[in-house]
XYZ file of C-alpha atoms in Angstrom:
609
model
C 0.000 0.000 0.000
C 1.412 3.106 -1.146
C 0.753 6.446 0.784
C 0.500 10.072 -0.760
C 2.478 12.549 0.319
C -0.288 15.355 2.127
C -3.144 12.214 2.931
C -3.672 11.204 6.512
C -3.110 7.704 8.464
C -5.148 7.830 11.369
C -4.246 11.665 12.873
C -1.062 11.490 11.416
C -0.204 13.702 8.431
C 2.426 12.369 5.466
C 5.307 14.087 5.048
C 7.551 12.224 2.789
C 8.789 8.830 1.775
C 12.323 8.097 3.682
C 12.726 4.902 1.693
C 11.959 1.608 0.138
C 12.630 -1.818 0.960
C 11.776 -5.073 -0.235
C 8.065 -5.251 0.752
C 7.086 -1.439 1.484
C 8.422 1.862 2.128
C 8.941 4.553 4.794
C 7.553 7.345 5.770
C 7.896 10.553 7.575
C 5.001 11.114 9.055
C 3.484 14.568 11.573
C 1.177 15.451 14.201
C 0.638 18.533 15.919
C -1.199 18.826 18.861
C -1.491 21.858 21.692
C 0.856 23.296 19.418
C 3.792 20.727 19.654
C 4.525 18.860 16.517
C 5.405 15.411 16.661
C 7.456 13.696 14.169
C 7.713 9.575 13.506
C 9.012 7.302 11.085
C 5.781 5.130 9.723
C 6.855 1.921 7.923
C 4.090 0.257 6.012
C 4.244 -3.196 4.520
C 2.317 -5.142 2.110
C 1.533 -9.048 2.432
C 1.952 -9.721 -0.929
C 3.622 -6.941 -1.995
C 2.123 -7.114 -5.469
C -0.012 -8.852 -8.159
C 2.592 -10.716 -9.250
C 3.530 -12.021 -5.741
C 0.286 -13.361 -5.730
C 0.000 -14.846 -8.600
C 3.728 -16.538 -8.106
C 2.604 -18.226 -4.688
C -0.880 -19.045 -6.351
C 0.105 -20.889 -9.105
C 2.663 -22.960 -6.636
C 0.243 -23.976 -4.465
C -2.014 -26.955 -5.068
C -4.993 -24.682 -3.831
C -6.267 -20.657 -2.959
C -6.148 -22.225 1.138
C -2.502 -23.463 0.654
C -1.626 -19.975 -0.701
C -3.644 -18.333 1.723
C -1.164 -20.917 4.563
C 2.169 -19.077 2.898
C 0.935 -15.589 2.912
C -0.331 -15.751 6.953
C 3.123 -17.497 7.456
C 4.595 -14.364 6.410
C 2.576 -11.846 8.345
C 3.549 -13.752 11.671
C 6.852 -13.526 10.764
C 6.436 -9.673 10.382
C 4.223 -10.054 13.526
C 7.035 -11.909 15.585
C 9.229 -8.334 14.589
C 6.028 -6.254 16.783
C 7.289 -8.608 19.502
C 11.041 -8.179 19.238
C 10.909 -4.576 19.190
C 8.842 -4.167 21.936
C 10.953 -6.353 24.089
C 14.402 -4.374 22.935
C 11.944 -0.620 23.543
C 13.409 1.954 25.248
C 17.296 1.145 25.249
C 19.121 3.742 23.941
C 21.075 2.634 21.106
C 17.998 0.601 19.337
C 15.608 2.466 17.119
C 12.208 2.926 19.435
C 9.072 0.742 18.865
C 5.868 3.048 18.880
C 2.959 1.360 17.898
C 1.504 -1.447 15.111
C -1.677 -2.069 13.317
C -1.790 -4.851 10.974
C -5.167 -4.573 8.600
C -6.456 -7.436 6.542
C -7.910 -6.605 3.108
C -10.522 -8.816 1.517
C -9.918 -6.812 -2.335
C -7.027 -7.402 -3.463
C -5.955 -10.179 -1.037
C -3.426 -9.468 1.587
C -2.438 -7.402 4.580
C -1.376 -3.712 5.044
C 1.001 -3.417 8.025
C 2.009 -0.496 9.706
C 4.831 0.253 12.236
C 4.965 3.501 13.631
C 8.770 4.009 15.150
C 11.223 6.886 16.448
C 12.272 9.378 13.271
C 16.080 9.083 12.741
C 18.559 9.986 10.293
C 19.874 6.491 8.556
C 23.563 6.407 8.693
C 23.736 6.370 5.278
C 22.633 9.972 4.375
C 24.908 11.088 7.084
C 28.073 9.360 5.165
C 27.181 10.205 1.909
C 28.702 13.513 1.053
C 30.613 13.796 4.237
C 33.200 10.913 5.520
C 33.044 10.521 8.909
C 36.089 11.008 11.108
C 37.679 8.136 12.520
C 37.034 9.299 16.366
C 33.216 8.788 14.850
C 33.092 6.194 13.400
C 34.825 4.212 16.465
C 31.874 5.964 18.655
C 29.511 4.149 15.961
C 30.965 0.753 16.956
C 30.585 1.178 20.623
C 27.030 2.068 19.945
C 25.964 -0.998 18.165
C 28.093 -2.879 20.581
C 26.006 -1.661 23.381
C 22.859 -2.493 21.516
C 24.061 -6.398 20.446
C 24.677 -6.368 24.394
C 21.193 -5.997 24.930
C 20.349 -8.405 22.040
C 22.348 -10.886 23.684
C 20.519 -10.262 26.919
C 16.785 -11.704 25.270
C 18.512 -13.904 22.862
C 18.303 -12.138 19.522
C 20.741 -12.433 16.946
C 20.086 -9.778 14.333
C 21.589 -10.984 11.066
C 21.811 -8.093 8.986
C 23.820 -5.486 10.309
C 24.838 -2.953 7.320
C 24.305 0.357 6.863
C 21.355 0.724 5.762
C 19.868 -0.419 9.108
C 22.261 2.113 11.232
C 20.700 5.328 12.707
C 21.716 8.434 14.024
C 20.089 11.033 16.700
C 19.712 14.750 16.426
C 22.778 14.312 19.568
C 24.604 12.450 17.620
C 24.161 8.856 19.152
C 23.855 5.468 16.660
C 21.116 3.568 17.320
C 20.433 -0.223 15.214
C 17.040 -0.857 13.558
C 15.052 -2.947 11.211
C 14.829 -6.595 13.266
C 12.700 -7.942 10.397
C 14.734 -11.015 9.862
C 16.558 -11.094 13.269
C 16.250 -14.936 14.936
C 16.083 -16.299 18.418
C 19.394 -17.655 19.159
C 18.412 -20.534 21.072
C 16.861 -21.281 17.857
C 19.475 -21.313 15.326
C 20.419 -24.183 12.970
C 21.833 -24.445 9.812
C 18.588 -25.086 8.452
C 17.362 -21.852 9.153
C 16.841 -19.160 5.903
C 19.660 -17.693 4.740
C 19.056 -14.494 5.438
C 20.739 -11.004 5.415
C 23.124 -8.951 3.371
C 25.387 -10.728 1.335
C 28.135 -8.246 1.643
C 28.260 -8.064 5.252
C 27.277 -11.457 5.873
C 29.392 -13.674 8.060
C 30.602 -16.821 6.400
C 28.963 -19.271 8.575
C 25.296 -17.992 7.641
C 26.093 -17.810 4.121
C 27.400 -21.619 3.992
C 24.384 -22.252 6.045
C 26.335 -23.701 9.039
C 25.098 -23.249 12.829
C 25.975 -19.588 14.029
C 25.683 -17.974 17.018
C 25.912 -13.882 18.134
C 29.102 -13.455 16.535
C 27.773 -13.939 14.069
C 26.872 -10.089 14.098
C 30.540 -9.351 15.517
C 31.403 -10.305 11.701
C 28.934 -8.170 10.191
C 29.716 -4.907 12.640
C 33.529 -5.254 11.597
C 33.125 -5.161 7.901
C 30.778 -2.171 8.688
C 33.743 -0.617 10.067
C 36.323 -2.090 7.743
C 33.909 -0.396 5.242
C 33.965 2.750 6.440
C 37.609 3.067 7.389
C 38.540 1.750 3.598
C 37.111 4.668 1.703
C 33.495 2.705 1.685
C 35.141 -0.624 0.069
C 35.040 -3.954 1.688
C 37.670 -6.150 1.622
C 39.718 -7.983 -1.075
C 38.320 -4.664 -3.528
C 40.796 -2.642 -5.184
C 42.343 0.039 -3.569
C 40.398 3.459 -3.572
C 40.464 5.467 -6.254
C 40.875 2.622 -8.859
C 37.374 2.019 -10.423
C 35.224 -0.583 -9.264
C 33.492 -3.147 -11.631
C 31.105 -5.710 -10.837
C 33.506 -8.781 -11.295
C 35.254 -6.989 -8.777
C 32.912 -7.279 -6.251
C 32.025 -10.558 -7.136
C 35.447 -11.711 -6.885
C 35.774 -9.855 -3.587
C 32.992 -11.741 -1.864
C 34.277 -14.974 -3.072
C 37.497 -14.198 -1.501
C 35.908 -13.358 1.803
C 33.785 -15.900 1.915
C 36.657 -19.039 1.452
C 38.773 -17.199 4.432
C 41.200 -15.531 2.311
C 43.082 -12.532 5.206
C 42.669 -8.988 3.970
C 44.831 -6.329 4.960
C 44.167 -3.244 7.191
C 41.942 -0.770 6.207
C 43.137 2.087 4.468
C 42.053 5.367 7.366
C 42.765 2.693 10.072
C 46.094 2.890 12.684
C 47.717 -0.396 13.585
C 45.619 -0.558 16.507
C 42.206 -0.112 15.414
C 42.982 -2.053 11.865
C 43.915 -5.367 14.051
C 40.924 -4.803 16.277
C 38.819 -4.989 13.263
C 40.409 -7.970 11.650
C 39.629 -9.707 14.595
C 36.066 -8.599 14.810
C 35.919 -10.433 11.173
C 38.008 -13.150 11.605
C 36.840 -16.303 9.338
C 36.184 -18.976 11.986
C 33.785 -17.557 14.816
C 36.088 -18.957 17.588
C 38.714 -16.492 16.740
C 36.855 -13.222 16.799
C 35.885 -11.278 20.219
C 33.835 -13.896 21.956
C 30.879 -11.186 22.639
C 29.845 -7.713 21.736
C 30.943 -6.292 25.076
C 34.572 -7.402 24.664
C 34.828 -5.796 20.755
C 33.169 -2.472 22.779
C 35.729 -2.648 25.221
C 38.341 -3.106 22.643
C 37.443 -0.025 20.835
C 36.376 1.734 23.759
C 40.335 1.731 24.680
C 41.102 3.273 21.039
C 38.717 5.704 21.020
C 40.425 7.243 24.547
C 43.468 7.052 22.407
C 42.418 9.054 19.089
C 40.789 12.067 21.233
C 44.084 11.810 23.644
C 46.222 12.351 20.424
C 43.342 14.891 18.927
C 43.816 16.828 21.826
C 47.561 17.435 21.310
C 47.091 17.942 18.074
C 44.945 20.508 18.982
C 47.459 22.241 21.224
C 49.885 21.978 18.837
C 47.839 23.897 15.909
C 47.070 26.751 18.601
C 50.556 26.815 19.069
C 51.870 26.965 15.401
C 48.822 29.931 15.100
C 51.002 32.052 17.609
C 54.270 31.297 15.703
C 52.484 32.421 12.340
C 51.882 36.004 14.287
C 48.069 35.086 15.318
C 46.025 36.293 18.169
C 46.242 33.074 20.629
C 44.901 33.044 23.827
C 47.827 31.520 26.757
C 47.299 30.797 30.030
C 47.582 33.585 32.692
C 50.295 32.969 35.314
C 49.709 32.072 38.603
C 48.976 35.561 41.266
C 52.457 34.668 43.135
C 54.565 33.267 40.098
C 57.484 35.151 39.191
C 57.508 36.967 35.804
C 60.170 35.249 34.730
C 58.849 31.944 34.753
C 55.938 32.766 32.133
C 58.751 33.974 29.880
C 60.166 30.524 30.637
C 57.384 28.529 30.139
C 56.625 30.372 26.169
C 60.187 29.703 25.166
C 60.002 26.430 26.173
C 56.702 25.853 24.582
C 58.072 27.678 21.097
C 61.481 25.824 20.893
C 59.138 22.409 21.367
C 57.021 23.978 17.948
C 60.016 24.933 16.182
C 61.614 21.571 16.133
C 57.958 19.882 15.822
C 57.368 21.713 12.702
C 60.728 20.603 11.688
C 62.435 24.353 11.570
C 64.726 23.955 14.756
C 68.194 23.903 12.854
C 66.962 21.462 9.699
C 64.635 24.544 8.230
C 61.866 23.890 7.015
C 60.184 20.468 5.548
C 60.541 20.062 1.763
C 58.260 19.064 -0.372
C 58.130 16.214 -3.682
C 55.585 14.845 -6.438
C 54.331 11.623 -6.408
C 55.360 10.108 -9.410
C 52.461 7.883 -11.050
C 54.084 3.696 -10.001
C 51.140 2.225 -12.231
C 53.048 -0.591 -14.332
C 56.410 -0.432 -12.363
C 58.103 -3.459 -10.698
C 58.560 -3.059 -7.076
C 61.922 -2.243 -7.475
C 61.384 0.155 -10.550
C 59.028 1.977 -8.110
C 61.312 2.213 -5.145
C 64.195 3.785 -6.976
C 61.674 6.284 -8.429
C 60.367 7.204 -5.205
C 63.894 7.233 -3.313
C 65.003 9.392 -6.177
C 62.445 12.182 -5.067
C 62.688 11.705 -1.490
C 59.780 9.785 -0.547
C 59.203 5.811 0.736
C 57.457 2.691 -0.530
C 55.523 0.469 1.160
C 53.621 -3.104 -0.166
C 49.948 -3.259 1.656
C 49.317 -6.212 -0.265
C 48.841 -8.270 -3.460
C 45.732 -8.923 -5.210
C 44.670 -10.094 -8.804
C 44.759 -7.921 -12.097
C 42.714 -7.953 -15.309
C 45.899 -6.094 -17.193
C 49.370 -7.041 -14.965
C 51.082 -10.051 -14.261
C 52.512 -11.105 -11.372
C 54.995 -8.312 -9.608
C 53.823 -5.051 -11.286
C 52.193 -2.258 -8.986
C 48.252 -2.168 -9.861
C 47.348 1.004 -7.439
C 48.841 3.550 -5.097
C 46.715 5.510 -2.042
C 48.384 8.410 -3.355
C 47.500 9.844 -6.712
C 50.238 10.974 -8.863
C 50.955 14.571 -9.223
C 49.814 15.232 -5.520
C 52.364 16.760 -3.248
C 53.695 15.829 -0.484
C 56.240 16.155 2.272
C 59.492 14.088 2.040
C 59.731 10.702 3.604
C 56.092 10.658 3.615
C 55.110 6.540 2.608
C 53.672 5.778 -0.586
C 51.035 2.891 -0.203
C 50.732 0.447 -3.119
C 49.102 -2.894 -4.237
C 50.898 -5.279 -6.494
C 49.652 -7.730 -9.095
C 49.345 -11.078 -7.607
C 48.983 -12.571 -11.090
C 45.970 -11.591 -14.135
C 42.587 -12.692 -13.378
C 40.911 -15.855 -15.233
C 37.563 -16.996 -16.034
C 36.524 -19.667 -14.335
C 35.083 -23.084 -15.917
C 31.779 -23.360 -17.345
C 29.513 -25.258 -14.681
C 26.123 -24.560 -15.734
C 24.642 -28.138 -16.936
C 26.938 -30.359 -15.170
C 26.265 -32.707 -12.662
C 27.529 -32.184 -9.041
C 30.088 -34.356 -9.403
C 31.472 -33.703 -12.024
C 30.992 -29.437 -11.839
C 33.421 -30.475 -8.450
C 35.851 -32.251 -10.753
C 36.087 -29.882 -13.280
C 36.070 -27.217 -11.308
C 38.768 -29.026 -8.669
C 41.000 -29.864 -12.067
C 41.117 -26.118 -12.925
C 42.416 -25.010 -9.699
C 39.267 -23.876 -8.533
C 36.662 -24.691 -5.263
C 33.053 -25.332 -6.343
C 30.953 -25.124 -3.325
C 26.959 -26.002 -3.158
C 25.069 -22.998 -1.743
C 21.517 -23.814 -2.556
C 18.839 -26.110 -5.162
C 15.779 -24.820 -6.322
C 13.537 -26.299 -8.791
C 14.007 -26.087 -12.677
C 11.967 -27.016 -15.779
C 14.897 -27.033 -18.015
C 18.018 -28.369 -15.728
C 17.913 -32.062 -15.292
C 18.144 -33.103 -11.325
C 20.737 -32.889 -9.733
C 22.822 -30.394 -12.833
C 24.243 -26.696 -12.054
C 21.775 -24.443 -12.643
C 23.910 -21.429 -12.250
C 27.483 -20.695 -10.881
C 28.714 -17.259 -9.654
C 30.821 -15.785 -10.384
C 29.934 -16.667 -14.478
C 32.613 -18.854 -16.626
C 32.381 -14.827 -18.677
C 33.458 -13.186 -15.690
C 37.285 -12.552 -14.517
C 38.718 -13.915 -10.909
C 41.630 -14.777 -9.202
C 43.053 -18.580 -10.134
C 41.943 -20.657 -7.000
C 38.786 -18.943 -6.192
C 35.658 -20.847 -4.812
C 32.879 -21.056 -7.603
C 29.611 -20.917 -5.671
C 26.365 -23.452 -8.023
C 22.833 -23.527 -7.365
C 22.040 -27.571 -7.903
C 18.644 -28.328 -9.499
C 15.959 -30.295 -7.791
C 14.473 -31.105 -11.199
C 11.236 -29.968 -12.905
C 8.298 -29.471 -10.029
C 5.800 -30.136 -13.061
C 4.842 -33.431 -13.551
C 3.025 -35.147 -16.760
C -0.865 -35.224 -16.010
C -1.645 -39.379 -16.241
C -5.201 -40.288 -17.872
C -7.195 -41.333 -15.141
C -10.755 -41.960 -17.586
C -12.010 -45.100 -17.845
C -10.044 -46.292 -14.782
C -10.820 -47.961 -11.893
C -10.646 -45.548 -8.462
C -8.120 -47.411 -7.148
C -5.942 -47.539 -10.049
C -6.547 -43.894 -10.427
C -4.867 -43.311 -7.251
C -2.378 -45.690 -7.689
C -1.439 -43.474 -10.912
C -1.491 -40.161 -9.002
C 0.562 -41.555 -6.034
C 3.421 -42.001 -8.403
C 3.662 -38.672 -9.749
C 3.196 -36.705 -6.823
C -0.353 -35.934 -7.223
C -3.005 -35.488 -4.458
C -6.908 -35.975 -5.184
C -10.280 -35.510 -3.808
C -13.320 -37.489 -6.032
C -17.253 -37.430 -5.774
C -19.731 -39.719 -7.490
C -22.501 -39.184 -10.250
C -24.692 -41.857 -12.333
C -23.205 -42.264 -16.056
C -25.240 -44.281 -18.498
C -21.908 -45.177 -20.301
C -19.299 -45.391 -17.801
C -19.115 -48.825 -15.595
C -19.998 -48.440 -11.554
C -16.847 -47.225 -9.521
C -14.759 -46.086 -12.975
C -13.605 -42.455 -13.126
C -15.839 -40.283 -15.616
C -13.619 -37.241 -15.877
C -10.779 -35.536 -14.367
C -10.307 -31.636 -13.357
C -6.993 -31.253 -15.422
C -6.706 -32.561 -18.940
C -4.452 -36.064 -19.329
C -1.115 -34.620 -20.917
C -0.768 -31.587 -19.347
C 2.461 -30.527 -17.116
C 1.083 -29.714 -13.917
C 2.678 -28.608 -10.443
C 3.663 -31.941 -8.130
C 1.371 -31.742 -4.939
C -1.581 -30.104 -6.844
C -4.848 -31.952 -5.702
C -7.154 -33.284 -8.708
C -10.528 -33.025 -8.778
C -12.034 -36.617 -9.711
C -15.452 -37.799 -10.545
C -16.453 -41.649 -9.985
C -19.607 -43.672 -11.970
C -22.396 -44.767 -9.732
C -23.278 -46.726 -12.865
C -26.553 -46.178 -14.310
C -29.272 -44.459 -12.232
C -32.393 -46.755 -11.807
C -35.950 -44.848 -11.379
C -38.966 -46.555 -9.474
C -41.841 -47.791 -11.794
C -45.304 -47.138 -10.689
C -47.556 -50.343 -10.160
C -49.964 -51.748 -12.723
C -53.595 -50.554 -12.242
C -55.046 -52.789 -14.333
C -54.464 -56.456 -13.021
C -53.822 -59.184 -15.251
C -54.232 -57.343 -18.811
C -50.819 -55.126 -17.676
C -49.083 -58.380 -16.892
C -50.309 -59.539 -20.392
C -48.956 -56.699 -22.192
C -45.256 -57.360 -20.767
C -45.608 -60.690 -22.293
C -45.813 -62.508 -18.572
C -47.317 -63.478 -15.675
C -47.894 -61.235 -12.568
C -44.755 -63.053 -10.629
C -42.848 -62.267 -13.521
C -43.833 -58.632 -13.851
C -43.177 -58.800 -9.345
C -39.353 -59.889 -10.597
C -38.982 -57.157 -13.378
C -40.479 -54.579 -10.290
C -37.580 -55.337 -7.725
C -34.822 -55.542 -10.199
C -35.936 -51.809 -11.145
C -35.355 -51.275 -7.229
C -31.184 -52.322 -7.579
C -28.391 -50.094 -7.775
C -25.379 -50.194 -10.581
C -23.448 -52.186 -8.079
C -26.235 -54.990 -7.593
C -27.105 -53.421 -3.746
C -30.648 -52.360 -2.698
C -31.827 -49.000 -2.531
C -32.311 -47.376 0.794
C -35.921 -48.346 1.990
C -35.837 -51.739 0.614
């Protein structure tokens, strides 16, 4: 259900749509009342979302109650998110449950749902033409941190931390939303849906293994490794190189068969390591709960705004070097002039050698020369040549460069910069390849081809397919068009065969052969009777769907069964002896002819007899 901007729900007013997901959209939404305006974030859902959705679920479903079945399934699962939200209400760093109303609708078919919550700023928009500072987004981790503490506290895992579902206050504090697919965790199991973001998902609930809370540990640290990398996850090229899709493709891959990554590009030492561990590959090796990855970064951030602060002193310092109006401390009542004097030579000899002009003068400058192409030790000489240092953060697969040759550098060419200052840059680890063609193959053998090419080929799901033969690859990703690294793991979708099956002819046949016929193909059936002058006692007259026809495996067909032929009652002779005589025998004969008129098709009496 779609709202218009200016129309009402209940007494509050629409302001604007806020966003869209998968089965609705948001809303800002207004009331104003004694004169105070209230503001809310409404978030209105539709069960099915569409026509088509309907339609879809219809036609794989072997009746409108079956359909009906999935479709109520759904809205208690949106129902069980009413429940969640009220249990997590009023801690600080989750988004604020208000109020639900879930409405059934008879025309079309379905369910509006509405879920009125606190009006935030999604941490998104905040990011987007403004980076956050480091000192920020550490404060962001602590925040979420706090709130999987309380998740842990009623058992919740919430599965899809990204982005998208991070929040900001008008003061400034992060706050986690949207527990639409979040699970209980004493009720997790592989077999559970997989669920989530795929680019922030840990590996665990993407192989569909058993997970547990951190689970969301994973999925908090590539938020961060995100957002210290210049908004690139790991294994992507280095920023500012152009991003294609095989690249994120290959990326994901890479992440998801345990492959390290390096630090993040914004990160220090410190922070970078805590948020390797945070997504360390095997959930044993990451911080065993939220509140020790808080405490972890709780120690950094009292680090960064320790060091901000002397930076800080020392920028008021170099203002009253450059001739500046700077405000010092006022001496002490009792302290002798001279120690103020003192104190301001002591504090501008401790500048002049910090801003390197204490007997070396000051700090000289050189270009960044552009490394693209260059061997490591092409670029070194290059770089000692102008005064400046190298550094390797890594290796990763090229489209264009073989093995050895620099594909990227964190600093742009032409961009100055002081002396000695380190030049970051990624070499080629080797040109990427396409991997085999899978698509077709049987499991086995998609494995041994794969396996013979120096790839992994791992099964992540089956679904049913009218033109794949059971048990074949349906699809593969990445492609066998697509470029990736030699070695990578090649992720197929295994076929479960065609869920059509080949209608049988059922007319003519006994019932029980009928069913016999419909067991083997998958087929359900209900059947009710009728008299046919041509079809023999308990043989099937007709069907509901056509012999021949492909039709969807569970569907229930309608059948309809011969009674034989219907026998009406006769009314008795009036007339004695002559109406014997005109049936051509006696009155015991015509008594005989009377009761056989009186039988059934299947040679039993008629009620009454």
């Amino acid at each position: 259900m779609d709202l218009t901007v200016g129309t009402k729900y209940k007494d509050w007013k629409i302001e604007q749509e806020i966003g869209e997901g998968a089965y609705g959209k948001v809303y800002k939404i207004s009331r104003t009342e004694f004169g105070h305006e209230y503001i809310s974030a409404l978030k209105v859902i539709s069960i099915p979302k569409d026509e088509d959705e309907y339609n879809k679920i219809r036609e794989s479903s072997k009746d409108a109650e079956e359909a009906f079945g999935v479709f109520e399934e759904m809205v208690n699962c949106i129902v069980d998110e009413f429940a969640l939200m009220s249990a997590l209400r009023g801690n600080t760093n989750i988004v604020s449950y208000e109020d639900h109303e879930v409405v059934r609708r008879e025309e079309p078919f379905g369910w509006d749902i509405f879920i009125r919550m606190e009006y935030l700023t999604p941490l998104v928009d905040v990011i987007k033409n403004d980076p956050p500072l480091t000192t920020e987004i550490v404060k962001m981790g602590i925040d979420i941190c706090t709130a999987l503490e309380v998740c842990k506290k009623e058992a919740i895992i919430h599965r899809d931390i990204k982005p998208e579902n991070i929040f900001v206050s008008k003061i400034g504090r992060y706050k986690l939303g949207d527990f639409g697919i979040a699970c209980q965790a004493e009720g997790r199991h592989p077999g559970i849906p997989k669920q989530g973001t795929y680019a922030y998902m840990a590996p665990e609930i993407c192989k569909e293994k058993p997970f547990d809370e951190t689970a969301d540990i994973y999925s908090l640290g590539i938020v961060l490794y995100t957002l210290l990398n210049h908004g690139r996850g790991p294994h992507l090229p280095a920023y500012p190189a152009k991003l294609t899709y095989s690249d994120r493709i290959n990326a994901n891959v890479l992440r998801m068969s345990g492959k390290e990554f390096g630090l993040p590009d914004d990160a220090d030492p410190k922070l970078g390591e805590i948020v390797l561990k945070a997504c360390e590959y095997e959930p044993q090796n990451r911080f065993s709960s939220a509140t020790e990855f808080k405490e972890a970064l709780e120690g950094v951030l009292e680090f960064l705004e320790n060091e901000q602060d002397k930076t800080d002193d020392m920028i008021e310092i170099g203002s009253f070097l450059d001739g500046e109006d700077t405000i010092m401390p006022k001496p002490a009542a009792k302290t002798s002039s001279k120690k103020p004097v003192i104190l301001i030579a002591v504090i501008i000899a401790a500048a002049l050698v910090a801003f390197g002009i204490l007997g070396y003068g000051r700090m000289a400058y050189a270009t960044v020369p552009d490394l693209y192409g260059k061997t490591e030790e092409e670029a070194l000489a290059q770089l000692e040549e102008s005064g400046l240092e190298l550094e390797i953060k890594g290796t990763e697969y090229d489209e264009k460069l073989d093995e050895g040759y620099i594909i990227s550098q964190n600093i742009e060419k032409g961009v100055k910069v002081r002396k000695k200052t380190k030049v970051d840059v990624v070499v080629s680890a080797g040109k990427l390849v396409s991997p085999p063609k899978l698509e077709g193959l049987s499991r086995e053998e998609a494995i041994k081809v794969a396996e013979t090419e120096g790839f992994t080929c791992t099964v992540i799901s089956s679904e049913y397919s009218d033109d794949v033969e059971k048990g074949n690859v349906i699809r593969q990703i990445p492609a066998s068009d697509e470029k990736v690294q030699s070695g990578s793991e090649i992720s197929v979708v295994i076929s479960l065969g065609s869920d059509k099956v080949l209608m049988p002819s059922l007319v003519g046949k006994s019932l029980e052969n009928a069913i016999e016929l419909l067991d083997e193909v998958g087929l359900g059936f209900n059947s009710t009777e009728e008299y046919s002058d041509t079809v023999e006692s308990g043989k099937v007259i007709s069907q509901s769907i056509e012999a021949g026809k492909n039709v969807a495996s569970g569907t229930t067909i309608s059948i309809v069964v011969s009674k034989g032929k219907e026998v009406t009652q006769t009314a008795p002779s009036q007339s004695g002896g002559s109406s014997g005589s005109s049936q051509g025998g006696s009155g015991g004969s015509s008594s005989s002819d009377h009761s056989a008129e009186f039988t059934m098709g299947d040679d039993k009496p008629v009620d009454g007899e």
